[in-house]
């Protein structure tokens, strides 16, 4: 939980400064991992839209997928670097941060932890193009969009069957 605590503390600092009207620049080491974790968490804290299923999907697409999080390299899936020492569960760590927030403030989220479990399973399943390769260009060049579904399409369908919405928000 130490890593989750560090991400939360940094995100709270960013959130506080934004609410004070102060400019914020977030850039952690190489910019690929901690930056996405901190910025995405700060946006969850600042904007209730990102605490809905639709908004959460937009946030992941914006801060992780479009900004080029190295999903392939970090997971070793569909990547020549399967044995790369850079493999690290950065996205799963962030999902744990969100899990901790839901556990502490469940009334602030329009979805349950079951939804996070679905996203984590989808991330590791290799069935959804969103989480394959390192960049949008790699996904496009490999024809991923034509050969796979979007996880957010299935999230809507699974919500009907598995009840991702938090019962308090219904």
XYZ file of N, CA and C in Angstrom:
510
model
N 0.801 -1.207 0.000
C 0.000 0.000 0.000
C 0.842 1.269 0.000
N 2.146 1.113 0.171
C 3.006 2.300 0.202
C 2.951 3.051 -1.126
N 2.982 2.310 -2.237
C 2.934 2.985 -3.532
C 1.602 3.710 -3.718
N 0.510 3.059 -3.359
C -0.809 3.695 -3.478
C -0.849 4.965 -2.639
N -0.261 4.907 -1.464
C -0.224 6.074 -0.586
C 0.562 7.224 -1.227
N 1.688 6.920 -1.844
C 2.492 7.960 -2.498
C 1.741 8.596 -3.663
N 1.069 7.778 -4.465
C 0.292 8.313 -5.589
C -0.848 9.176 -5.065
N -1.530 8.717 -4.035
C -2.633 9.501 -3.466
C -2.151 10.824 -2.898
N -1.027 10.803 -2.196
C -0.501 12.051 -1.629
C -0.136 13.048 -2.724
N 0.521 12.579 -3.771
C 0.885 13.468 -4.876
C -0.374 13.995 -5.567
N -1.373 13.145 -5.728
C -2.628 13.551 -6.384
C -3.384 14.577 -5.560
N -3.363 14.419 -4.257
C -4.017 15.392 -3.381
C -3.298 16.738 -3.468
N -1.976 16.718 -3.552
C -1.231 17.978 -3.700
C -1.601 18.680 -5.006
N -1.699 17.905 -6.089
C -2.093 18.475 -7.375
C -3.503 19.035 -7.283
N -4.407 18.260 -6.724
C -5.803 18.676 -6.593
C -5.928 19.954 -5.777
N -5.220 20.017 -4.663
C -5.262 21.197 -3.801
C -4.804 22.440 -4.557
N -3.724 22.318 -5.286
C -3.216 23.468 -6.032
C -4.167 23.903 -7.151
N -4.766 22.946 -7.811
C -5.738 23.287 -8.855
C -6.925 24.021 -8.242
N -7.418 23.528 -7.121
C -8.556 24.179 -6.450
C -8.206 25.576 -5.936
N -6.931 25.801 -5.653
C -6.463 27.126 -5.245
C -6.245 28.045 -6.445
N -6.430 27.515 -7.653
C -6.237 28.305 -8.859
C -4.786 28.454 -9.275
N -3.937 27.615 -8.737
C -2.514 27.680 -9.051
C -2.196 26.737 -10.205
N -1.254 27.119 -11.067
C -0.866 26.224 -12.169
C -0.102 25.012 -11.640
N -0.250 23.906 -12.338
C 0.404 22.666 -11.927
C 1.037 22.012 -13.150
N 2.260 21.555 -12.989
C 2.933 20.754 -14.004
C 3.323 19.444 -13.345
N 2.876 18.341 -13.928
C 3.216 17.024 -13.394
C 4.058 16.300 -14.419
N 5.268 15.950 -14.014
C 6.130 15.164 -14.886
C 7.048 14.340 -13.996
N 6.792 13.075 -13.964
C 7.546 12.186 -13.089
C 8.554 11.387 -13.902
N 9.775 11.435 -13.561
C 10.904 10.760 -14.211
C 10.746 10.722 -15.727
N 10.403 9.566 -16.303
C 10.314 9.492 -17.764
C 8.950 9.903 -18.310
N 7.990 10.149 -17.442
C 6.690 10.645 -17.872
C 5.681 9.582 -18.273
N 6.081 8.315 -18.307
C 5.174 7.276 -18.789
C 4.306 6.679 -17.695
N 4.816 6.567 -16.496
C 4.139 5.766 -15.490
C 3.508 6.598 -14.372
N 4.333 7.167 -13.530
C 3.810 7.914 -12.390
C 2.999 9.127 -12.833
N 3.385 9.739 -13.934
C 2.649 10.905 -14.417
C 1.196 10.535 -14.690
N 0.976 9.443 -15.383
C -0.395 9.003 -15.667
C -1.129 8.655 -14.383
N -0.450 7.992 -13.457
C -1.097 7.619 -12.197
C -1.541 8.858 -11.420
N -0.666 9.827 -11.291
C -0.968 11.026 -10.509
C -2.020 11.891 -11.211
N -1.845 12.124 -12.502
C -2.800 12.982 -13.225
C -4.191 12.369 -13.284
N -4.274 11.080 -13.546
C -5.581 10.423 -13.608
C -6.256 10.422 -12.241
N -5.496 10.195 -11.194
C -6.075 10.207 -9.848
C -6.537 11.606 -9.467
N -5.747 12.607 -9.786
C -6.155 13.990 -9.491
C -7.459 14.324 -10.209
N -7.594 13.889 -11.447
C -8.830 14.164 -12.184
C -10.019 13.430 -11.566
N -9.792 12.229 -11.051
C -10.863 11.529 -10.328
C -11.302 12.328 -9.105
N -10.329 12.905 -8.416
C -10.646 13.681 -7.216
C -11.361 14.986 -7.560
N -10.994 15.583 -8.680
C -11.533 16.894 -9.040
C -12.896 16.853 -9.727
N -13.156 15.845 -10.535
C -14.333 15.859 -11.405
C -15.185 14.604 -11.222
N -16.396 14.762 -10.713
C -17.261 13.593 -10.492
C -17.613 12.836 -11.775
N -17.509 13.482 -12.931
C -17.776 12.784 -14.190
C -16.872 11.569 -14.341
N -15.615 11.709 -13.942
C -14.667 10.605 -14.076
C -14.935 9.487 -13.070
N -15.873 9.702 -12.179
C -16.273 8.668 -11.216
C -17.535 7.940 -11.666
N -17.902 8.127 -12.945
C -18.972 7.355 -13.568
C -18.318 6.335 -14.503
N -19.065 5.327 -14.927
C -18.496 4.336 -15.849
C -18.061 5.007 -17.145
N -18.920 5.828 -17.706
C -18.572 6.524 -18.955
C -17.338 7.406 -18.755
N -17.340 8.194 -17.703
C -16.223 9.101 -17.439
C -14.925 8.371 -17.150
N -15.016 7.253 -16.454
C -13.824 6.469 -16.162
C -13.203 5.959 -17.466
N -14.053 5.520 -18.392
C -13.561 5.080 -19.693
C -12.874 6.207 -20.439
N -13.477 7.388 -20.406
C -12.875 8.561 -21.049
C -11.528 8.874 -20.406
N -11.463 8.811 -19.096
C -10.218 9.103 -18.375
C -9.112 8.118 -18.750
N -9.428 6.843 -18.789
C -8.422 5.835 -19.149
C -7.968 6.034 -20.594
N -8.914 6.274 -21.481
C -8.553 6.501 -22.886
C -7.643 7.723 -23.021
N -7.963 8.777 -22.277
C -7.226 10.037 -22.391
C -5.854 9.963 -21.723
N -5.808 9.578 -20.482
C -4.568 9.650 -19.701
C -3.649 8.452 -19.880
N -4.185 7.324 -20.286
C -3.365 6.117 -20.403
C -3.169 5.704 -21.859
N -4.251 5.529 -22.575
C -4.161 4.968 -23.927
C -3.687 6.011 -24.928
N -4.348 7.159 -24.997
C -3.966 8.181 -25.980
C -2.610 8.806 -25.684
N -2.246 8.913 -24.425
C -0.954 9.503 -24.085
C 0.189 8.504 -24.194
N -0.105 7.275 -24.608
C 0.952 6.329 -24.931
C 1.559 5.565 -23.779
N 0.724 5.177 -22.801
C 1.266 4.297 -21.764
C 1.746 3.018 -22.442
N 2.884 2.542 -22.043
C 3.512 1.382 -22.679
C 2.884 0.076 -22.174
N 1.619 -0.146 -22.545
C 0.930 -1.358 -22.092
C 1.675 -2.623 -22.503
N 2.120 -2.680 -23.749
C 2.824 -3.869 -24.222
C 4.099 -4.135 -23.444
N 4.908 -3.103 -23.267
C 6.172 -3.274 -22.555
C 5.954 -3.541 -21.076
N 5.001 -2.860 -20.472
C 4.789 -3.021 -19.034
C 4.198 -4.390 -18.679
N 3.370 -4.943 -19.577
C 2.787 -6.263 -19.282
C 3.544 -7.385 -19.962
N 4.269 -7.068 -21.038
C 4.953 -8.104 -21.802
C 4.038 -8.816 -22.774
N 2.810 -8.366 -22.887
C 1.831 -8.995 -23.760
C 1.939 -8.389 -25.154
N 1.934 -9.222 -26.175
C 1.995 -8.762 -27.572
C 3.189 -7.835 -27.792
N 4.276 -8.124 -27.151
C 5.430 -7.256 -27.264
C 6.690 -8.106 -27.284
N 7.655 -7.692 -28.070
C 8.908 -8.443 -28.163
C 9.724 -8.379 -26.877
N 9.307 -7.525 -25.969
C 10.054 -7.334 -24.721
C 9.446 -8.125 -23.564
N 8.982 -9.339 -23.838
C 8.308 -10.105 -22.791
C 9.176 -10.259 -21.550
N 10.460 -10.419 -21.734
C 11.356 -10.595 -20.586
C 12.071 -9.305 -20.190
N 11.553 -8.175 -20.639
C 12.133 -6.864 -20.358
C 12.061 -6.551 -18.861
N 13.153 -6.092 -18.274
C 13.117 -5.721 -16.856
C 12.224 -4.505 -16.587
N 11.781 -3.817 -17.650
C 10.870 -2.678 -17.493
C 9.428 -3.116 -17.258
N 9.168 -4.417 -17.292
C 7.811 -4.889 -17.028
C 7.430 -4.472 -15.610
N 6.236 -3.945 -15.487
C 5.767 -3.472 -14.192
C 4.261 -3.268 -14.255
N 3.562 -3.587 -13.201
C 2.090 -3.489 -13.218
C 1.578 -2.079 -12.933
N 2.053 -1.107 -13.675
C 1.733 0.306 -13.417
C 0.231 0.559 -13.468
N -0.444 0.050 -14.498
C -1.884 0.275 -14.635
C -2.648 -0.427 -13.514
N -2.235 -1.640 -13.160
C -2.888 -2.342 -12.051
C -2.667 -1.608 -10.729
N -1.484 -1.019 -10.563
C -1.240 -0.220 -9.361
C -2.228 0.936 -9.299
N -2.461 1.565 -10.433
C -3.397 2.683 -10.452
C -4.816 2.213 -10.157
N -5.203 1.059 -10.714
C -6.532 0.525 -10.391
C -6.652 0.265 -8.893
N -5.558 -0.130 -8.256
C -5.579 -0.317 -6.805
C -5.772 1.015 -6.082
N -5.158 2.060 -6.584
C -5.360 3.400 -6.006
C -6.843 3.769 -6.074
N -7.449 3.532 -7.231
C -8.883 3.820 -7.397
C -9.705 2.939 -6.456
N -9.317 1.684 -6.331
C -9.990 0.770 -5.400
C -9.953 1.333 -3.974
N -8.784 1.829 -3.575
C -8.654 2.398 -2.222
C -9.581 3.606 -2.055
N -9.693 4.425 -3.087
C -10.593 5.583 -3.018
C -12.056 5.142 -2.898
N -12.430 4.130 -3.673
C -13.815 3.635 -3.595
C -14.100 3.076 -2.212
N -13.138 2.364 -1.634
C -13.335 1.807 -0.285
C -13.495 2.914 0.759
N -12.776 4.019 0.590
C -12.844 5.117 1.544
C -14.039 6.037 1.316
N -14.412 6.219 0.047
C -15.481 7.160 -0.298
C -16.460 6.539 -1.294
N -17.114 5.449 -0.928
C -17.971 4.743 -1.891
C -19.117 5.602 -2.433
N -19.591 6.530 -1.631
C -20.710 7.376 -2.062
C -20.318 8.358 -3.160
N -19.025 8.543 -3.373
C -18.543 9.479 -4.389
C -18.400 8.835 -5.768
N -18.541 7.522 -5.848
C -18.368 6.807 -7.103
C -19.685 6.219 -7.570
N -19.933 6.296 -8.869
C -21.156 5.753 -9.460
C -20.962 4.302 -9.895
N -19.813 3.717 -9.574
C -19.581 2.307 -9.886
C -18.949 1.623 -8.693
N -19.033 0.308 -8.702
C -18.522 -0.491 -7.590
C -17.124 -1.022 -7.909
N -16.534 -1.676 -6.932
C -15.227 -2.285 -7.140
C -15.308 -3.435 -8.154
N -16.488 -3.992 -8.371
C -16.653 -5.032 -9.397
C -16.284 -4.494 -10.776
N -16.570 -3.231 -11.003
C -16.204 -2.617 -12.283
C -14.684 -2.569 -12.431
N -13.976 -2.230 -11.363
C -12.512 -2.208 -11.423
C -11.961 -3.607 -11.679
N -12.593 -4.611 -11.089
C -12.179 -5.993 -11.344
C -12.372 -6.342 -12.815
N -13.486 -5.890 -13.391
C -13.726 -6.116 -14.812
C -12.630 -5.459 -15.651
N -12.278 -4.216 -15.338
C -11.248 -3.505 -16.096
C -9.902 -4.208 -15.942
N -9.566 -4.638 -14.737
C -8.304 -5.350 -14.518
C -8.273 -6.657 -15.312
N -9.363 -7.408 -15.267
C -9.436 -8.654 -16.042
C -9.316 -8.373 -17.537
N -9.983 -7.323 -17.995
C -9.930 -6.961 -19.415
C -8.512 -6.586 -19.817
N -7.845 -5.860 -18.960
C -6.464 -5.427 -19.205
C -5.531 -6.637 -19.373
N -5.734 -7.648 -18.557
C -4.850 -8.812 -18.578
C -5.281 -9.900 -19.558
N -6.470 -9.784 -20.133
C -7.038 -10.864 -20.949
C -6.522 -10.920 -22.389
N -5.968 -9.837 -22.885
C -5.523 -9.728 -24.280
C -6.688 -9.751 -25.266
N -7.903 -9.570 -24.804
C -9.072 -9.617 -25.680
C -9.475 -8.240 -26.190
N -9.009 -7.199 -25.561
C -9.433 -5.846 -25.901
C -8.257 -5.043 -26.432
N -8.449 -4.455 -27.596
C -7.373 -3.725 -28.256
C -6.885 -2.515 -27.498
N -7.730 -1.979 -26.628
C -7.340 -0.785 -25.876
C -6.014 -0.972 -25.145
N -5.776 -2.185 -24.641
C -4.633 -2.423 -23.768
C -3.500 -3.186 -24.446
N -3.547 -3.285 -25.774
C -2.486 -3.977 -26.490
C -1.514 -2.960 -27.077
N -0.266 -3.330 -27.142
C 0.821 -2.522 -27.710
C 1.126 -1.298 -26.837
N 2.048 -0.478 -27.317
C 2.522 0.659 -26.535
C 1.942 2.004 -26.955
N 1.501 2.114 -28.194
C 1.017 3.404 -28.697
C -0.188 3.202 -29.600
N -0.899 4.286 -29.838
C -2.014 4.228 -30.784
C -1.505 3.867 -32.172
N -0.358 4.372 -32.533
C 0.219 4.047 -33.840
C 0.475 2.549 -33.968
N 1.056 1.947 -32.921
C 1.292 0.499 -32.943
C -0.022 -0.262 -33.099
N -1.039 0.174 -32.380
C -2.347 -0.490 -32.470
C -2.929 -0.332 -33.874
N -2.800 0.864 -34.436
C -3.309 1.111 -35.789
C -2.540 0.287 -36.820
N -1.211 0.313 -36.750
C -0.394 -0.412 -37.725
C -0.620 -1.919 -37.673
N -0.957 -2.431 -36.499
C -1.211 -3.864 -36.342
C -2.678 -4.224 -36.604
N -3.505 -3.229 -36.912
C -4.911 -3.492 -37.203
C -5.732 -3.913 -35.996
N -5.279 -3.518 -34.818
C -5.940 -3.927 -33.578
C -7.403 -3.471 -33.545
N -7.670 -2.258 -33.984
C -9.033 -1.718 -33.944
C -9.981 -2.570 -34.784
N -9.471 -3.113 -35.879
C -10.304 -3.928 -36.764
C -10.483 -5.354 -36.248
N -9.568 -5.800 -35.395
C -9.588 -7.202 -34.956
C -10.064 -7.412 -33.532
N -10.250 -6.337 -32.781
C -10.663 -6.495 -31.375
C -11.791 -5.523 -31.047
N -12.406 -5.747 -29.915
C -13.438 -4.850 -29.410
C -12.830 -3.875 -28.410
N -13.539 -2.788 -28.191
C -13.163 -1.846 -27.146
C -13.685 -2.359 -25.812
N -12.873 -2.255 -24.803
C -13.300 -2.687 -23.468
C -14.515 -1.887 -22.993
N -14.633 -0.650 -23.439
C -15.734 0.194 -22.967
C -17.059 -0.234 -23.594
N -17.007 -0.794 -24.773
C -18.217 -1.355 -25.388
C -18.724 -2.516 -24.537
N -17.815 -3.406 -24.163
C -18.204 -4.556 -23.353
C -18.564 -4.157 -21.927
N -17.951 -3.100 -21.416
C -18.271 -2.659 -20.050
C -19.750 -2.312 -19.940
N -20.295 -1.657 -20.955
C -21.722 -1.327 -20.943
C -22.586 -2.563 -20.951
N -22.218 -3.548 -21.757
C -22.992 -4.786 -21.818
C -22.867 -5.577 -20.514
N -21.662 -5.638 -19.970
C -21.454 -6.383 -18.731
C -22.140 -5.707 -17.545
N -22.249 -4.392 -17.597
C -22.915 -3.677 -16.511
C -24.353 -4.175 -16.350
N -25.023 -4.418 -17.460
C -26.404 -4.884 -17.417
C -26.480 -6.228 -16.701
N -25.506 -7.085 -16.969
C -25.529 -8.437 -16.399
C -24.951 -8.522 -14.986
N -23.922 -7.738 -14.712
C -23.176 -7.914 -13.472
C -23.306 -6.762 -12.476
N -24.020 -5.740 -12.816
C -24.281 -4.661 -11.872
C -23.071 -3.900 -11.405
N -22.353 -3.256 -12.308
C -21.197 -2.461 -11.927
C -21.574 -1.181 -11.214
N -22.809 -0.752 -11.435
C -23.226 0.501 -10.799
C -23.333 0.288 -9.304
N -22.913 1.276 -8.572
C -23.044 1.223 -7.131
C -24.510 1.309 -6.770
N -24.967 0.454 -5.905
C -26.398 0.387 -5.555
C -26.897 1.685 -4.945
N -26.017 2.469 -4.313
C -26.449 3.739 -3.721
C -26.778 4.777 -4.788
N -26.205 4.615 -6.009
C -26.417 5.631 -7.038
C -27.611 5.308 -7.924
N -28.257 4.174 -7.712
C -29.415 3.789 -8.533
C -30.674 4.441 -8.030
